[in-house]
Amino acid sequence: SEKAFVSTFNVAKEKFAATFGALFPGGSGELGLTEPENPLDSGIDVRVRFPGKGELDLLQFSGGERSLIALALLFAILKVKPSSFTVLDEVEAALDDVNTQKFLDYLGKEFSDRQFILITHNKITMERADRLYGVTMRGGGGVSQVVSVDFKNLKQDEVDELIGAA
Amino acid sequence: SEKAFVSTFNVAKEKFAATFGALFPGGSGELGLTEPENPLDSGIDVRVRFPGKGELDLLQFSGGERSLIALALLFAILKVKPSSFTVLDEVEAALDDVNTQKFLDYLGKEFSDRQFILITHNKITMERADRLYGVTMRGGGGVSQVVSVDFKNLKQDEVDELIGAA
Amino acid sequence: EVLKEIALEGFKSFRDKTVFKFDGLLTGVVGPNGSGKSNVVDAIKWILGDPSPRSIRAQTGLEAIYRPANGNGDSAGFASVAIKIDNTETEIEGEPTEWEIERRYYKSGESVYTLNGKTARLKDIRAIMARKGFGLGSLSVVGQGEIDGFLSLVPGDRRLVFEDLA
Amino acid sequence: EVLKEIALEGFKSFRDKTVFKFDGLLTGVVGPNGSGKSNVVDAIKWILGDPSPRSIRAQTGLEAIYRPANGNGDSAGFASVAIKIDNTETEIEGEPTEWEIERRYYKSGESVYTLNGKTARLKDIRAIMARKGFGLGSLSVVGQGEIDGFLSLVPGDRRLVFEDLA
Ligand SMILES: Nc1ncnc2c1ncn2[C@@H]1O[C@H](COP(=O)(O)OP(=O)(O)OP(=O)(O)O)[C@@H](O)[C@H]1O
Ligand SMILES: Nc1ncnc2c1ncn2[C@@H]1O[C@H](COP(=O)(O)OP(=O)(O)OP(=O)(O)O)[C@@H](O)[C@H]1O
Ligand SMILES: [Mg+2]
Ligand SMILES: [Mg+2]
């Protein structure tokens, strides 16, 4: 119903502003309805400003900036409707190291009671995991096998083989 | 004209098979026309097999495998119609380290007479560059500045600042 | 933690029964390109009841079943994904302390769901999952390459994300 | 090498004149998210004569011109991209040893091309570029996120790539 949608939307709007502000102090993030008088048919507008930069059309942001905006939106929505676990498949592929750290810090701090499963090639992300699984097709036969990896105690060449490292 | 198209296509077909075979010994790559009797309206079919794996529909390949197939196709086309320089923007983002090395080795070996400009966040790619430019917005004012980077002689913290590393 | 483990057998590249335990808050999954990481994500979407083969990168339901490379050996007779959900904090009298939900898809095209070993209807399974905070709608799974689409330039699409919430 | 250098001034985030020299075979460009790397790629597409604002991630031609963040200071009066092409190996008598091609776009909406300092028609410039192996069609620029689209699932799209070649 319209009432339920508007009230949920308003909560998401608040959470998005707070999430984006926490990730990028000095910046601002805002959700809006393209047709406020007709909420159930309206589109959703995303307007953000990164610190030190002007307001831009979504098209003008960089690849990494778009991923960051989408992640802030995802985090805001997860706060509105908590799911018991979340699976993210290489969502940080476009991020530089500083923003990867920022994203992981936020995730650890804000969602410390929720399970996350992160698929990744990024070594910064791997190091944060409580538990790490390596999936390989040893012997190249097209059959996936799994090994549990204790990143901290593994010898470098074992880690390399697992993560497809040179 | 139809004749020119078919003859160019056949050259590209040959180059693709050779490129894919060189990148993935034991695999095979083939280009085909979806409607061979009507070449100018036909679509192009891409069929590949990675070593040790069966033939799959394009949809079933992994993210990294799709990038590798696209890169093999790009390399094959560059051999058919050489351009004087090529710009690639984070094309290796989905690749693991082994495949990133493979892609760079092939590029260095097969196109040693051609200029490439590679935009990247990947340290393996950076190390291969003859010349490296760092683009930053120092002072956060939204204005891009460039510094030429001598990767090998730079202090670690200078490199970190440039590549947005933690 | 609510999601205790997931087991794949005969599902895509997982020929043999493979179990992932999720006993930490942040679980990482790593491995070379094409090794089967995103197939685990597909398995989670599939067990949550996602009806369309395309969302698990398959053309047909049959493509979920393990098929050997180049015909060495037999394909599996069925694809199976099972999850174990912790239910110790339930409010409902007489419920078990753990739910085990399994989805099987046979080569014949038959699809069977079981709940703690007994055949169950999808409707009943969906109700349990919704109560435990599992559900497709709650954005609990962001597949590879989907983070950028999240911000999809069409505001109307974005509204669908919010509709799930209301 | 044929492409000697590129200079950006007032183009997107490059407020001040910024020169990239390409004196090696492999040039890398690195930097944090949002710092301006892909804007350099846009500059190359723009000087090669790409007519559509969308291909440089802009809604209108005016968005190619530098605009300050939050109105601190003035926007540039024009956007300018200039490239220097080596022409020492020319077959044509009396040609200069180097071509400098510049494209300027003024706030008024006027677009001006110059060749070695003299105004020139786009048609003449295109002819010179085609002779030197510079041209949009030859797949010389693969933008960020475009590598996956290269394999776009519709075979008809793929044919367009080949048509450029014939
Ligand atoms: N029905 C099936 N039977 C056997 N193997 C399959 C089946 N469906 C998919 N595969 C295999 O799964 C592989 C893709 O795996 P997946 O997408 O999980 O890789 P990934 O680990 O995510 O790689 P990346 O790091 O490149 O994203 C395919 O190459 C194919 O070999
Ligand atoms: N007309 C303009 N005037 C000023 N700045 C602009 C203009 N157009 C774009 N920008 C700036 O350019 C930035 C995007 O830069 P770009 O896409 O080149 O980043 P990038 O270095 O490729 O980052 P990533 O690593 O995330 O891909 C925007 O955030 C915006 O600040
Ligand atoms: Mg994957
Ligand atoms: Mg970029």
PDB file of C-alpha atoms in Angstrom, chain B residues 21-145:
ATOM      1  CA  GLY B  21      45.241 -21.393 -28.368  1.00  0.00           C
ATOM      2  CA  ALA B  22      48.370 -19.429 -27.467  1.00  0.00           C
ATOM      3  CA  LEU B  23      46.788 -18.008 -24.301  1.00  0.00           C
ATOM      4  CA  PHE B  24      45.228 -21.332 -23.232  1.00  0.00           C
ATOM      5  CA  PRO B  25      47.197 -24.288 -24.563  1.00  0.00           C
ATOM      6  CA  GLY B  26      44.831 -27.260 -24.741  1.00  0.00           C
ATOM      7  CA  GLY B  27      41.778 -25.050 -25.141  1.00  0.00           C
ATOM      8  CA  SER B  28      40.163 -23.922 -28.356  1.00  0.00           C
ATOM      9  CA  GLY B  29      38.462 -20.781 -29.610  1.00  0.00           C
ATOM     10  CA  GLU B  30      36.295 -20.505 -32.678  1.00  0.00           C
ATOM     11  CA  LEU B  31      34.354 -17.740 -34.387  1.00  0.00           C
ATOM     12  CA  GLY B  32      31.406 -18.597 -36.580  1.00  0.00           C
ATOM     13  CA  LEU B  33      28.601 -16.906 -38.492  1.00  0.00           C
ATOM     14  CA  THR B  34      25.104 -17.618 -37.174  1.00  0.00           C
ATOM     15  CA  GLU B  35      23.822 -17.415 -40.790  1.00  0.00           C
ATOM     16  CA  PRO B  36      26.703 -18.335 -43.109  1.00  0.00           C
ATOM     17  CA  GLU B  37      24.516 -18.093 -46.241  1.00  0.00           C
ATOM     18  CA  ASN B  38      23.734 -14.467 -45.478  1.00  0.00           C
ATOM     19  CA  PRO B  39      26.943 -12.991 -44.072  1.00  0.00           C
ATOM     20  CA  LEU B  40      26.030  -9.289 -44.060  1.00  0.00           C
ATOM     21  CA  ASP B  41      23.022  -9.881 -41.820  1.00  0.00           C
ATOM     22  CA  SER B  42      24.488 -12.684 -39.796  1.00  0.00           C
ATOM     23  CA  GLY B  43      25.459 -12.503 -36.146  1.00  0.00           C
ATOM     24  CA  ILE B  44      28.842 -13.673 -34.874  1.00  0.00           C
ATOM     25  CA  ASP B  45      29.071 -16.778 -32.726  1.00  0.00           C
ATOM     26  CA  VAL B  46      31.882 -17.216 -30.203  1.00  0.00           C
ATOM     27  CA  ARG B  47      32.588 -20.779 -29.068  1.00  0.00           C
ATOM     28  CA  VAL B  48      35.409 -21.522 -26.688  1.00  0.00           C
ATOM     29  CA  ARG B  49      36.686 -24.308 -24.517  1.00  0.00           C
ATOM     30  CA  PHE B  50      39.112 -23.709 -21.661  1.00  0.00           C
ATOM     31  CA  PRO B  51      41.693 -26.461 -21.062  1.00  0.00           C
ATOM     32  CA  GLY B  52      40.145 -29.350 -19.129  1.00  0.00           C
ATOM     33  CA  LYS B  53      36.626 -28.006 -19.459  1.00  0.00           C
ATOM     34  CA  GLY B  54      33.736 -28.664 -21.799  1.00  0.00           C
ATOM     35  CA  GLU B  55      32.122 -26.319 -24.302  1.00  0.00           C
ATOM     36  CA  LEU B  56      29.774 -23.940 -22.544  1.00  0.00           C
ATOM     37  CA  ASP B  57      27.189 -21.360 -23.482  1.00  0.00           C
ATOM     38  CA  LEU B  58      28.620 -17.838 -23.032  1.00  0.00           C
ATOM     39  CA  LEU B  59      26.239 -17.358 -20.099  1.00  0.00           C
ATOM     40  CA  GLN B  60      27.850 -20.161 -18.065  1.00  0.00           C
ATOM     41  CA  PHE B  61      31.407 -18.845 -18.054  1.00  0.00           C
ATOM     42  CA  SER B  62      32.743 -17.083 -14.983  1.00  0.00           C
ATOM     43  CA  GLY B  63      33.340 -13.326 -14.790  1.00  0.00           C
ATOM     44  CA  GLY B  64      37.085 -13.737 -15.305  1.00  0.00           C
ATOM     45  CA  GLU B  65      36.617 -16.246 -18.117  1.00  0.00           C
ATOM     46  CA  ARG B  66      34.363 -13.809 -19.973  1.00  0.00           C
ATOM     47  CA  SER B  67      36.995 -11.063 -19.700  1.00  0.00           C
ATOM     48  CA  LEU B  68      39.644 -13.480 -21.014  1.00  0.00           C
ATOM     49  CA  ILE B  69      37.512 -14.456 -24.017  1.00  0.00           C
ATOM     50  CA  ALA B  70      36.818 -10.795 -24.780  1.00  0.00           C
ATOM     51  CA  LEU B  71      40.532  -9.952 -24.521  1.00  0.00           C
ATOM     52  CA  ALA B  72      41.434 -12.835 -26.858  1.00  0.00           C
ATOM     53  CA  LEU B  73      38.855 -11.483 -29.320  1.00  0.00           C
ATOM     54  CA  LEU B  74      40.256  -7.958 -28.975  1.00  0.00           C
ATOM     55  CA  PHE B  75      43.797  -9.185 -29.604  1.00  0.00           C
ATOM     56  CA  ALA B  76      42.656 -11.147 -32.663  1.00  0.00           C
ATOM     57  CA  ILE B  77      40.907  -8.076 -34.114  1.00  0.00           C
ATOM     58  CA  LEU B  78      43.934  -5.878 -33.449  1.00  0.00           C
ATOM     59  CA  LYS B  79      45.947  -8.330 -35.553  1.00  0.00           C
ATOM     60  CA  VAL B  80      43.497  -8.001 -38.430  1.00  0.00           C
ATOM     61  CA  LYS B  81      43.362  -4.233 -38.456  1.00  0.00           C
ATOM     62  CA  PRO B  82      46.320  -2.784 -36.631  1.00  0.00           C
ATOM     63  CA  SER B  83      45.683   0.567 -34.982  1.00  0.00           C
ATOM     64  CA  SER B  84      48.673   2.638 -34.003  1.00  0.00           C
ATOM     65  CA  PHE B  85      47.801   2.746 -30.340  1.00  0.00           C
ATOM     66  CA  THR B  86      45.338   1.097 -27.947  1.00  0.00           C
ATOM     67  CA  VAL B  87      43.829   2.393 -24.674  1.00  0.00           C
ATOM     68  CA  LEU B  88      42.525  -0.162 -22.153  1.00  0.00           C
ATOM     69  CA  ASP B  89      40.696   1.052 -19.025  1.00  0.00           C
ATOM     70  CA  GLU B  90      40.818  -1.510 -16.159  1.00  0.00           C
ATOM     71  CA  VAL B  91      40.216  -4.431 -18.489  1.00  0.00           C
ATOM     72  CA  GLU B  92      41.939  -6.803 -16.072  1.00  0.00           C
ATOM     73  CA  ALA B  93      39.722  -5.947 -13.083  1.00  0.00           C
ATOM     74  CA  ALA B  94      38.045  -9.397 -13.024  1.00  0.00           C
ATOM     75  CA  LEU B  95      41.251 -11.413 -13.534  1.00  0.00           C
ATOM     76  CA  ASP B  96      43.204 -13.298 -10.875  1.00  0.00           C
ATOM     77  CA  ASP B  97      46.980 -12.798 -10.713  1.00  0.00           C
ATOM     78  CA  VAL B  98      47.897 -15.737 -12.939  1.00  0.00           C
ATOM     79  CA  ASN B  99      45.613 -14.593 -15.732  1.00  0.00           C
ATOM     80  CA  THR B 100      46.726 -10.979 -15.337  1.00  0.00           C
ATOM     81  CA  GLN B 101      50.328 -12.109 -15.875  1.00  0.00           C
ATOM     82  CA  LYS B 102      49.271 -14.210 -18.875  1.00  0.00           C
ATOM     83  CA  PHE B 103      47.444 -11.276 -20.470  1.00  0.00           C
ATOM     84  CA  LEU B 104      50.428  -8.935 -19.959  1.00  0.00           C
ATOM     85  CA  ASP B 105      52.932 -11.514 -21.225  1.00  0.00           C
ATOM     86  CA  TYR B 106      50.921 -11.986 -24.399  1.00  0.00           C
ATOM     87  CA  LEU B 107      50.556  -8.247 -24.923  1.00  0.00           C
ATOM     88  CA  GLY B 108      54.281  -7.681 -24.494  1.00  0.00           C
ATOM     89  CA  LYS B 109      55.206 -10.539 -26.817  1.00  0.00           C
ATOM     90  CA  GLU B 110      52.692 -10.176 -29.626  1.00  0.00           C
ATOM     91  CA  PHE B 111      52.331  -6.409 -29.816  1.00  0.00           C
ATOM     92  CA  SER B 112      55.849  -5.241 -29.130  1.00  0.00           C
ATOM     93  CA  ASP B 113      55.654  -2.629 -31.906  1.00  0.00           C
ATOM     94  CA  ARG B 114      52.504  -0.933 -30.760  1.00  0.00           C
ATOM     95  CA  GLN B 115      51.719   1.631 -28.076  1.00  0.00           C
ATOM     96  CA  PHE B 116      49.387   0.684 -25.242  1.00  0.00           C
ATOM     97  CA  ILE B 117      47.946   2.919 -22.555  1.00  0.00           C
ATOM     98  CA  LEU B 118      46.649   0.928 -19.574  1.00  0.00           C
ATOM     99  CA  ILE B 119      44.543   2.452 -16.805  1.00  0.00           C
ATOM    100  CA  THR B 120      44.804   0.207 -13.760  1.00  0.00           C
ATOM    101  CA  HIS B 121      44.651  -0.348  -9.985  1.00  0.00           C
ATOM    102  CA  ASN B 122      46.565  -3.615 -10.282  1.00  0.00           C
ATOM    103  CA  LYS B 123      50.125  -3.638  -9.004  1.00  0.00           C
ATOM    104  CA  ILE B 124      51.225  -6.375 -11.415  1.00  0.00           C
ATOM    105  CA  THR B 125      50.169  -4.207 -14.348  1.00  0.00           C
ATOM    106  CA  MET B 126      51.884  -1.127 -12.923  1.00  0.00           C
ATOM    107  CA  GLU B 127      55.202  -2.904 -12.654  1.00  0.00           C
ATOM    108  CA  ARG B 128      55.150  -3.736 -16.382  1.00  0.00           C
ATOM    109  CA  ALA B 129      54.764  -0.162 -17.520  1.00  0.00           C
ATOM    110  CA  ASP B 130      57.693   1.580 -19.251  1.00  0.00           C
ATOM    111  CA  ARG B 131      56.343   4.855 -17.944  1.00  0.00           C
ATOM    112  CA  LEU B 132      53.798   5.434 -15.247  1.00  0.00           C
ATOM    113  CA  TYR B 133      51.603   8.489 -14.637  1.00  0.00           C
ATOM    114  CA  GLY B 134      49.837   9.103 -11.339  1.00  0.00           C
ATOM    115  CA  VAL B 135      46.623  11.104 -11.504  1.00  0.00           C
ATOM    116  CA  THR B 136      45.448  12.626  -8.217  1.00  0.00           C
ATOM    117  CA  MET B 137      43.232  15.380  -6.886  1.00  0.00           C
ATOM    118  CA  ARG B 138      45.680  16.515  -4.192  1.00  0.00           C
ATOM    119  CA  GLY B 139      44.113  18.840  -1.712  1.00  0.00           C
ATOM    120  CA  GLY B 140      40.733  17.336  -2.624  1.00  0.00           C
ATOM    121  CA  GLY B 141      39.589  20.303  -4.656  1.00  0.00           C
ATOM    122  CA  GLY B 142      38.138  18.344  -7.552  1.00  0.00           C
ATOM    123  CA  VAL B 143      41.009  19.322  -9.920  1.00  0.00           C
ATOM    124  CA  SER B 144      43.060  16.533 -11.505  1.00  0.00           C
ATOM    125  CA  GLN B 145      46.837  16.816 -11.426  1.00  0.00           C
TER     126      GLN B 145
END
